[in-house]
C-alpha positions as a LaTeX table, in Angstrom:
\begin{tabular}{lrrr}
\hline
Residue & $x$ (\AA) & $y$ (\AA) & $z$ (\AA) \\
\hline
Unk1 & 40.83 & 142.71 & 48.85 \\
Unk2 & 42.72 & 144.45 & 51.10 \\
Unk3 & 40.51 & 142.85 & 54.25 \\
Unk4 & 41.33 & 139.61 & 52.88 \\
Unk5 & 44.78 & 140.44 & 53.00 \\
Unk6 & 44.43 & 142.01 & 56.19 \\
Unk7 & 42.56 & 138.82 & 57.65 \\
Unk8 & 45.28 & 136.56 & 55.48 \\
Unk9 & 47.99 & 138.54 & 57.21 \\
Unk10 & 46.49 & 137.70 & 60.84 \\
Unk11 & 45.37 & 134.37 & 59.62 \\
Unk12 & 49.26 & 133.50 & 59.10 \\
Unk13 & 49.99 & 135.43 & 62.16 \\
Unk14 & 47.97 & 133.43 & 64.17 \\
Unk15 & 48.88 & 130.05 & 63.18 \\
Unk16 & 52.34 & 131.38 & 63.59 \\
Unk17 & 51.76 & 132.13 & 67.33 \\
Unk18 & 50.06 & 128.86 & 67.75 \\
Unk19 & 53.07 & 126.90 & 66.61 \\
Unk20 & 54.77 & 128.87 & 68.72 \\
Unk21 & 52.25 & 128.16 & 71.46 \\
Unk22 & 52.08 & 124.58 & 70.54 \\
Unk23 & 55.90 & 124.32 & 70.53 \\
Unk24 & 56.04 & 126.25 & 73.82 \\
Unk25 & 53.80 & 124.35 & 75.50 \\
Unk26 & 55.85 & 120.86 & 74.33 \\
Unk27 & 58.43 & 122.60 & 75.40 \\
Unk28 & 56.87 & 123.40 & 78.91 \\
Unk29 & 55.53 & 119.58 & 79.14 \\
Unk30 & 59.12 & 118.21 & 78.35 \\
Unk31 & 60.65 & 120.68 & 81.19 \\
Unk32 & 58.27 & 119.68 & 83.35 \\
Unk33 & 58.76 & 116.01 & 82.79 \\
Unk34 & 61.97 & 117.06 & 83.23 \\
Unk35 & 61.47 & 118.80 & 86.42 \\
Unk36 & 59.51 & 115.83 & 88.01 \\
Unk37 & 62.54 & 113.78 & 86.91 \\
Unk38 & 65.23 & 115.76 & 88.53 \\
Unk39 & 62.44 & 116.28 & 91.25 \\
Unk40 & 62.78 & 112.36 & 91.71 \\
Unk41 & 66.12 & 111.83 & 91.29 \\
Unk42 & 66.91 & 114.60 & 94.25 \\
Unk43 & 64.78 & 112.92 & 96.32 \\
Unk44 & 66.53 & 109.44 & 96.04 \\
Unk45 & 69.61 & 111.01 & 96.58 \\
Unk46 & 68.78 & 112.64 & 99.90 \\
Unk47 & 67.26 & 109.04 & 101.14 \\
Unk48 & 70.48 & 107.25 & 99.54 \\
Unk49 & 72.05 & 110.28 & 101.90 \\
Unk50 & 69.93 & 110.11 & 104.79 \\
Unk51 & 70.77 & 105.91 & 104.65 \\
Unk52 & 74.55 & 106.51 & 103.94 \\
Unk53 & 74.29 & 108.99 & 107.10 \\
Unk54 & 72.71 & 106.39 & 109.27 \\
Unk55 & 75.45 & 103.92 & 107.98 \\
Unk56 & 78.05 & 106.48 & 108.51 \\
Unk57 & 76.91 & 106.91 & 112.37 \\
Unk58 & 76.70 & 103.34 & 112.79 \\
Unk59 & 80.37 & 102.81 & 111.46 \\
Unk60 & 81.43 & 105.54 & 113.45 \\
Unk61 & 80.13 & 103.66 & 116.84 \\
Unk62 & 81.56 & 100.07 & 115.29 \\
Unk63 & 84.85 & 102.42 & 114.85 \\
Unk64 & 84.34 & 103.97 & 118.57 \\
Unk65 & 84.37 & 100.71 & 120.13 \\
Unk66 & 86.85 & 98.96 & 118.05 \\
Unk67 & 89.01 & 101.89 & 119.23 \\
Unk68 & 88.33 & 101.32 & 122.87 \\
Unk69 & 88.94 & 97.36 & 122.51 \\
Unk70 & 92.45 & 98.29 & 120.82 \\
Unk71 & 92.77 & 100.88 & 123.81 \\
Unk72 & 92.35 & 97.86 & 126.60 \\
Unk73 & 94.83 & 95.33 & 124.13 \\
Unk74 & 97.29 & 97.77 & 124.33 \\
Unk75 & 96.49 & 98.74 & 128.20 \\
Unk76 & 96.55 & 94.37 & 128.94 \\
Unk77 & 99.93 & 94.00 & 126.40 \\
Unk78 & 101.90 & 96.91 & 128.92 \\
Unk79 & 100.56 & 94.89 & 131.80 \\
Unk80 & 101.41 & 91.79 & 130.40 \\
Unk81 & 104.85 & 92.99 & 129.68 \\
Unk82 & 105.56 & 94.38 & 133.06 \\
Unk83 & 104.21 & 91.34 & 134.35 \\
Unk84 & 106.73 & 89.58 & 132.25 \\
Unk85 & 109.56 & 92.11 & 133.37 \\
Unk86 & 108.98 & 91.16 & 136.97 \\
Unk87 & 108.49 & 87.71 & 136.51 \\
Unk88 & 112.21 & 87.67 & 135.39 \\
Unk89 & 113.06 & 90.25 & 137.79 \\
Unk90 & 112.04 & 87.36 & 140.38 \\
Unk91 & 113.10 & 84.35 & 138.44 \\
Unk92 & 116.61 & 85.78 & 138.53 \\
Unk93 & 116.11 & 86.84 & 142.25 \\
Unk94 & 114.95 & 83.06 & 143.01 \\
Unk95 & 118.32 & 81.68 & 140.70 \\
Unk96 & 120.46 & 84.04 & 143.02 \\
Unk97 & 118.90 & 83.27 & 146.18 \\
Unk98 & 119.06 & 79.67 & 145.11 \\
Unk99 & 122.65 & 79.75 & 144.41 \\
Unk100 & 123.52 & 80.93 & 147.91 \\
Unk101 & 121.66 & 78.95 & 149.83 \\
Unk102 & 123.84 & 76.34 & 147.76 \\
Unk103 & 126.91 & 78.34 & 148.76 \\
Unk104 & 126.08 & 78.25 & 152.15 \\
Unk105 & 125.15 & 74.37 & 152.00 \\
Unk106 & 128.74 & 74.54 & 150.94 \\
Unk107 & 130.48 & 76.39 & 153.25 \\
Unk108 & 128.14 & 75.06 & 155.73 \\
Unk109 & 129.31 & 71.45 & 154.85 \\
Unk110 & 133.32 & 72.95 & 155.07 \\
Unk111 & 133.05 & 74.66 & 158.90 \\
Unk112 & 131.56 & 70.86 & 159.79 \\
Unk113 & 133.96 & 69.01 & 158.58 \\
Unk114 & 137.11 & 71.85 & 160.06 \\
Unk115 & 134.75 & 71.54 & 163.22 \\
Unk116 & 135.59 & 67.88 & 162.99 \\
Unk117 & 138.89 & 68.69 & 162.58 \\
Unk118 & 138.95 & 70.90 & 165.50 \\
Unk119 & 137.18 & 68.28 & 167.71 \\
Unk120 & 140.57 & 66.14 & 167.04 \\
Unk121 & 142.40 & 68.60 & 167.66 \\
Unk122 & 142.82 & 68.52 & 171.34 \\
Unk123 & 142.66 & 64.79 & 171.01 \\
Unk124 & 145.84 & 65.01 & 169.02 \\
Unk125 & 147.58 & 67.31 & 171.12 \\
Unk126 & 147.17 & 64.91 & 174.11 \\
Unk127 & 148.96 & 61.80 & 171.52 \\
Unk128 & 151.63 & 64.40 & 171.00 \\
Unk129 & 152.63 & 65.05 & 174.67 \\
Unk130 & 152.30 & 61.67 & 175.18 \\
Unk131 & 154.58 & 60.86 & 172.54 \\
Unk132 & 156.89 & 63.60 & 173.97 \\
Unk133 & 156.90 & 62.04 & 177.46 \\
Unk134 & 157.43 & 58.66 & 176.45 \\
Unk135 & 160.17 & 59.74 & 173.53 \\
Unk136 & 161.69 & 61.42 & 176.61 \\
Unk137 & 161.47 & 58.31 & 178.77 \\
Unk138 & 163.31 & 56.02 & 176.24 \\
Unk139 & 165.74 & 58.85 & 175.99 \\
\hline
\end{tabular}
């Protein structure tokens, strides 16, 4: 009796330790299906990285060369305003060299006609002694 207690007693003992063993190794499949999940899932996330790395480098470049289009904008706006600055630097030049070549037309126009004047002059001064001599005749 006591070996059948004895072999009862290990009987128990070993279904006990193969539930446990069964339960274990369910345990070790689900981890491991687990495993190969997260196994998975790490490797799509490095490619998603790896892609979002290429896309970030190729952004980058777009970005680098956007950059040096705004760079020549801004380089062909300072010209264009300097341009623009002289221009009216010169426009007002021309309106002021303009106005006295008028002014000169002008004056130009007044010493003919005093020139005119001055050309009767002598003329006049001639009548006038004339005048004189024959005032001074009737006298």
């Amino acid at each position: 009796m006591q070996m059948e207690l004895s072999h009862k007693r290990a009987r128990i003992e070993l279904e006990k330790a193969a539930n446990t063993n069964a339960r274990n190794y369910e345990t070790i499949t689900v981890l491991k299906g687990k495993i190969s999940e997260l196994q998975w899932n790490i490797m799509n996330q490095e490619m998603q990285m790896t892609s979002q790395d290429s896309q970030k480098q190729e952004l980058m470049e777009q970005l680098d060369v956007q950059q040096k289009k705004w760079q020549e904008a801004t380089q062909q706006i300072q010209t264009l305003q300097a341009s623009q600055s002289l221009l009216a630097e010169y426009e007002q030049k021309i309106k002021d060299l303009e106005q006295k070549i008028s002014q000169q037309e002008h004056d130009a126009l007044i010493v003919k006609n005093m020139k005119a004047e001055l050309a009767r002059f002598p003329k006049m001064e001639r009548e006038l002694r004339q005048l004189r001599e024959e005032n001074a005749y009737f006298r």
